[in-house]
Coordinates of C-alpha atoms in Angstrom, one line a residue:
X1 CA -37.0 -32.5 48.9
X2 CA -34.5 -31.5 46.2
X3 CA -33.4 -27.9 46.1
X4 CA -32.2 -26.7 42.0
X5 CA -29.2 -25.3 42.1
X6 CA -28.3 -23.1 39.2
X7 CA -24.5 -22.7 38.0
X8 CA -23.0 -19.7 36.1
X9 CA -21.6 -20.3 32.9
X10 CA -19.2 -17.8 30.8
X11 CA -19.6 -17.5 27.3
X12 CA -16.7 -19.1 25.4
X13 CA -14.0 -16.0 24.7
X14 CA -13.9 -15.1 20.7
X15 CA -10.6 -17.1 19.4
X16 CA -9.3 -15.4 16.3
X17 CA -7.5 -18.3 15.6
X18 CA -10.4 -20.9 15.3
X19 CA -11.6 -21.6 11.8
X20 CA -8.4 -19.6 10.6
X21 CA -7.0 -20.2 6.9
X22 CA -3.4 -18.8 5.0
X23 CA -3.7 -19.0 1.2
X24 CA -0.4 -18.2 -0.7
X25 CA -1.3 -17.1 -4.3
X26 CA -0.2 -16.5 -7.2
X27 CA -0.9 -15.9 -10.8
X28 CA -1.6 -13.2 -13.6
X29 CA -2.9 -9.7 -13.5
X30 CA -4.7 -9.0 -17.6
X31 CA -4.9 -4.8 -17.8
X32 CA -7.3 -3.0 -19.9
X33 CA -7.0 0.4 -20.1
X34 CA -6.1 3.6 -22.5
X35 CA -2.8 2.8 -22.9
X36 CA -2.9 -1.3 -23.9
X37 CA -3.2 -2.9 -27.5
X38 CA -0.9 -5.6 -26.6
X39 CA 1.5 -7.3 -24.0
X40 CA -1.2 -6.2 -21.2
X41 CA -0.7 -9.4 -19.1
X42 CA 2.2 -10.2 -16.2
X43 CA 2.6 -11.5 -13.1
X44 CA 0.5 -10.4 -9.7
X45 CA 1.7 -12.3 -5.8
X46 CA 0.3 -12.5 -2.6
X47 CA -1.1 -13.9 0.2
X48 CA -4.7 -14.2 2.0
X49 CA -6.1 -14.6 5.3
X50 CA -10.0 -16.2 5.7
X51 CA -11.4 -17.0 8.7
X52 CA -14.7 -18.8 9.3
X53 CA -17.5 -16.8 10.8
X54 CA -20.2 -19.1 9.9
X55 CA -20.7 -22.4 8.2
X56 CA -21.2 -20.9 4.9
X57 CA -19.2 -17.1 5.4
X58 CA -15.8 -16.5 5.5
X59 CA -14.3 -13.2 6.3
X60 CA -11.3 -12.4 4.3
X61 CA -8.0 -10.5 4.4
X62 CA -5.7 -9.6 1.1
X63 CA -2.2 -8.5 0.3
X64 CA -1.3 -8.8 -3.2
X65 CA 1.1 -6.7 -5.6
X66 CA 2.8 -7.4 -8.5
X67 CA 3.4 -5.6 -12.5
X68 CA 1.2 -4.4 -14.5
X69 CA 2.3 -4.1 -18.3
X70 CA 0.7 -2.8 -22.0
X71 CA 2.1 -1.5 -25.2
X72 CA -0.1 1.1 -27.7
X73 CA 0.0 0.8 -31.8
X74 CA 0.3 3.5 -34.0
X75 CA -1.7 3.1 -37.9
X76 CA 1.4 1.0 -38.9
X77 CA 1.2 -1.6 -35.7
X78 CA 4.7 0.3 -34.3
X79 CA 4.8 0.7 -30.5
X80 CA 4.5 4.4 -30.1
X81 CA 4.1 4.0 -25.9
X82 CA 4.6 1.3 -23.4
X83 CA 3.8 1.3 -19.6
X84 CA 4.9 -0.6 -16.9
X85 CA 3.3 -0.2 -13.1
X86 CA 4.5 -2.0 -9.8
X87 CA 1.3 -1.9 -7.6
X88 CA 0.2 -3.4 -4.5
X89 CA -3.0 -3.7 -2.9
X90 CA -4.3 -4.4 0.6
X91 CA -8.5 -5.2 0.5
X92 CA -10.9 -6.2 3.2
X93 CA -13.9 -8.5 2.3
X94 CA -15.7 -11.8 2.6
X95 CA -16.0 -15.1 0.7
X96 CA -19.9 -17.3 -0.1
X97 CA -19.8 -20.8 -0.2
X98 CA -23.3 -21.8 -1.7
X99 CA -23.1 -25.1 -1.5
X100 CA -22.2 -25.6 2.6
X101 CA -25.5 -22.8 2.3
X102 CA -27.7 -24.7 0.4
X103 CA -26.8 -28.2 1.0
X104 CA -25.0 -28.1 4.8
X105 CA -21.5 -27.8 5.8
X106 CA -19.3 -30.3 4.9
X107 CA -15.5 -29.7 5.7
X108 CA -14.3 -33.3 3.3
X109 CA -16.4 -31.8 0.4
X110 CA -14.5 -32.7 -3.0
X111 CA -15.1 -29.4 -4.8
X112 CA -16.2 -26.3 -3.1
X113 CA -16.6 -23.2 -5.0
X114 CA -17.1 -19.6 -3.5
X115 CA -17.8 -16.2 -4.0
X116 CA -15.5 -13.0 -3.4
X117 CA -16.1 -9.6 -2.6
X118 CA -14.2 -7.1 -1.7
X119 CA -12.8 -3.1 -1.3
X120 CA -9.4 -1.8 -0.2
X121 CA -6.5 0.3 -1.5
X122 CA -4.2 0.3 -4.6
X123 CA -0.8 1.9 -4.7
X124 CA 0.3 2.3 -7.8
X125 CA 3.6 3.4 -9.6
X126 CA 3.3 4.0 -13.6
X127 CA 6.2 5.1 -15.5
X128 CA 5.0 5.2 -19.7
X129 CA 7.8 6.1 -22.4
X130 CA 8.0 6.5 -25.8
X131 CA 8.1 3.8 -28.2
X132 CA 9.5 3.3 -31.7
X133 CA 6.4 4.3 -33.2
X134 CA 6.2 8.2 -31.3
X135 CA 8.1 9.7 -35.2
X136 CA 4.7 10.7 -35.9
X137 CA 4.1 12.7 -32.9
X138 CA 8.2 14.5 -33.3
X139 CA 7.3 18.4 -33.5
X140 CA 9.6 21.4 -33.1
X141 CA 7.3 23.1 -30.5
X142 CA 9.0 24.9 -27.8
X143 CA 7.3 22.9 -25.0
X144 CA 8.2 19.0 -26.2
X145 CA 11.2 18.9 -28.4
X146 CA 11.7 15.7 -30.2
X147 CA 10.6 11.9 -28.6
X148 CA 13.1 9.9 -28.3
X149 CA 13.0 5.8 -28.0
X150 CA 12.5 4.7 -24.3
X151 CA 12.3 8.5 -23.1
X152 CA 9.6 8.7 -20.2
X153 CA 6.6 10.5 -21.2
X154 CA 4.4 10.0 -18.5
X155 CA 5.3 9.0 -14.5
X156 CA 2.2 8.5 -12.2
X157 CA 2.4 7.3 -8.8
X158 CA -0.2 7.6 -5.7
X159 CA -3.2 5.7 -4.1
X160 CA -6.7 5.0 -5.3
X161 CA -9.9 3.1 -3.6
X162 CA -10.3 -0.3 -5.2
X163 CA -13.5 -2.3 -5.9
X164 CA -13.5 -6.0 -6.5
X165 CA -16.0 -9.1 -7.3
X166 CA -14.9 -12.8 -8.2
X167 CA -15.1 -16.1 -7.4
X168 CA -13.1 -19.5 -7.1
X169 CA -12.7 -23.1 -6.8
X170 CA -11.2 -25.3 -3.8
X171 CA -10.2 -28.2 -4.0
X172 CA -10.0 -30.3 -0.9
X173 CA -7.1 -32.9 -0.7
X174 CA -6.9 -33.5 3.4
X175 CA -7.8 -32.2 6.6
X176 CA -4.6 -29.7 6.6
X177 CA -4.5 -28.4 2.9
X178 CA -6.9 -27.4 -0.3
X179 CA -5.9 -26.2 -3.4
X180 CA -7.6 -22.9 -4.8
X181 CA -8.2 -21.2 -8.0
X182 CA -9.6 -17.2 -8.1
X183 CA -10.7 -15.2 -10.7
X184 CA -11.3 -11.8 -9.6
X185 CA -12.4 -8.4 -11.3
X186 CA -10.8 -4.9 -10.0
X187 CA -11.8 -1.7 -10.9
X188 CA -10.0 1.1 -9.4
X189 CA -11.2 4.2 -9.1
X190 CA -7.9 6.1 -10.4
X191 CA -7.1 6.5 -14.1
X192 CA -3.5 6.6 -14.1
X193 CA -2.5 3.1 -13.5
X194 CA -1.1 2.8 -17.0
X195 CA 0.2 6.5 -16.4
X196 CA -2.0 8.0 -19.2
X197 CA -5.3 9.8 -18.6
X198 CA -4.3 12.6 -20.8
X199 CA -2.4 12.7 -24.5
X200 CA -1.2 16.1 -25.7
X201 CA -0.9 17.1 -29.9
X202 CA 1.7 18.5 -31.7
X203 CA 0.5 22.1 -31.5
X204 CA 0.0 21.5 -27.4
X205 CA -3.0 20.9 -26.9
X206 CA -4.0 18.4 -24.4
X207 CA -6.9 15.5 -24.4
X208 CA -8.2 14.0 -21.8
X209 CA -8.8 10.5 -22.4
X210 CA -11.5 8.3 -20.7
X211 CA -11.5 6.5 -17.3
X212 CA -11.7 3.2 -18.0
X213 CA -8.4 1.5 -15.7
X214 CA -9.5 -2.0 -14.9
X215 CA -8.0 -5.5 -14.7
X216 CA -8.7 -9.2 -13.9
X217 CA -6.3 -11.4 -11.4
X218 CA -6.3 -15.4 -12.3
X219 CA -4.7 -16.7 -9.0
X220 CA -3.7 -20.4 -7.8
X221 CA -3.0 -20.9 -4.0
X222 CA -2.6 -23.6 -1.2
X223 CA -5.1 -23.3 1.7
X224 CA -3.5 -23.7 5.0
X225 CA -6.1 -24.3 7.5
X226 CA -3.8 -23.4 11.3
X227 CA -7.0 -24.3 13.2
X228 CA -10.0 -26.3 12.2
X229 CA -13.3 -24.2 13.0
X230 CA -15.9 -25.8 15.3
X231 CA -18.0 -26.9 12.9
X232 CA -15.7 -29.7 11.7
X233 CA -16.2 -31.9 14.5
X234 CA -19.7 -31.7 14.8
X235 CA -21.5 -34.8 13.2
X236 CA -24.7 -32.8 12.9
X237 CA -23.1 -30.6 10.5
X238 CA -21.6 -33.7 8.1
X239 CA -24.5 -35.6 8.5
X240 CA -27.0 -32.9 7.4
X241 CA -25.0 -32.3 4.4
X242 CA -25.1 -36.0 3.4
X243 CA -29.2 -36.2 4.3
X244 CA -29.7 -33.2 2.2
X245 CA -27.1 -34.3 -1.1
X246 CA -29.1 -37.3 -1.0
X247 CA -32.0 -36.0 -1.2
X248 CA -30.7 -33.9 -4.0
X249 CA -29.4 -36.8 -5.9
X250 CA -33.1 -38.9 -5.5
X251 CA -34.9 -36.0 -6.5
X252 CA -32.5 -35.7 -9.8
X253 CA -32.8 -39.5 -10.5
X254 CA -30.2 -41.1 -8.5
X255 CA -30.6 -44.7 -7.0
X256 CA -32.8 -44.4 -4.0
X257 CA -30.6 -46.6 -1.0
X258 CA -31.8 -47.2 2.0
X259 CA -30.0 -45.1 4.7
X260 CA -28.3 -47.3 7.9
X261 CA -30.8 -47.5 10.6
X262 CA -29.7 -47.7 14.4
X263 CA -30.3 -51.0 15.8
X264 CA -33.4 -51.6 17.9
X265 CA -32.3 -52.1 21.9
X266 CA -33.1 -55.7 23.1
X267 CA -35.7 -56.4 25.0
X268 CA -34.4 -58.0 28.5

């Protein structure tokens, strides 16, 4: 007579670490805004943090920062004001990988791209002076005097909530590192990263000009996996992914191959 004996078993602890990912980036930041005919591109840094949550979901950690540049015409294509804005931004968000969704995880999987979304904070600091272009705008009115080359016009600073939507490519080389390029869209909610929102006439009068502040990042990085998630070393996870890109490649035309089969056990 057997007696069941039933044992108690804790849940594995959540390990921050598992599945957890360090990208270095860097790249360009391209501004458009009221204040940009030309020169609106320079240099953006940073780094990320993505840890896996699922086979297909990453959540996602960003600090990046960098300058942000653009000069205006006047009629005669003369620099009448010029900007420059050190900024850096701290977001929270998540990372899509359709394929692993679609087609199964796979960890060794040449080319992997992915979505981004995203929100956080931008802290900006926008200083915009006159260029050699401003003679048109000289006036003798009490409250401006006359512009003079390189004299600051405008100087913002603050903090404004930050929206963002992309995606990239990764490239896998080997079970430690991946190579990754990101294109992202931000769109602030503040109209003063160029230091403009406003322009004021020559009889003092002051405009206010539209919100429109917005500007793409092109980033390159190196994915640095600390600790490979526990999906990686599960064979049902890489074999489902190769079942189901075969069946994608057969169903596009591919050669149909016979898949190995698990020898029979011997009779005795």
């Amino acid at each position: 007579m057997s007696i069941p004996s039933f044992s108690q078993y804790r849940r594995k602890k959540f390990d921050i670490s598992e599945g957890l990912h360090i990208v270095p980036l860097g790249g360009v930041n391209v501004f458009y805004g009221d204040l940009v005919d030309k020169s609106r591109t320079s240099f953006t840094l940073g780094v990320a943090a993505e840890r896996e949550m699922t086979t297909f979901l990453n959540a996602r950690v960003s600090f990046m920062g960098g300058r942000m540049a653009g000069k205006q015409l006047n009629g005669q294509d003369q620099v009448y004001a010029y900007f420059s804005n050190f900024y850096t931004e701290f977001s929270l968000g998540a990372t899509y990988r359709p394929l692993d969704h679609t087609l199964g995880y796979f960890r060794q999987r040449s080319f992997n791209p992915y979505l981004i979304g995203q929100i956080g904070i931008n802290y900006f600091n926008a200083t915009e002076r006159y260029g050699e272009g401003a003679g048109e705008f000289q006036t003798t009115h009490p409250n401006y005097g006359q512009p003079r080359l390189d004299q600051v016009w405008h100087k913002k600073s603050g903090v404004t909530p930050l929206f963002s939507l992309g995606g990239g490519l990764t490239y896998y080389y080997n079970s430690l590192f991946s190579f990754k390029l990101e294109l992202i869209a931000n769109k602030p909610l503040s109209d003063e990263l160029d230091g403009h929102k406003e322009w004021d006439d020559n009889v003092g009068n002051i405009h206010p000009t539209d919100a429109g502040d917005f500007y793409y990042t092109a980033n390159v990085g190196l994915d640095i996996t600390l600790n490979p998630s526990r999906w990686k070393n599960e064979p049902k996870y890489t074999r489902k992914a190769y079942l189901k890109i075969r069946k994608a490649q057969m169903r596009s035309g591919g050669t149909k191959r016979k898949l190995p089969q698990r020898p029979k056990p011997r009779r005795r």
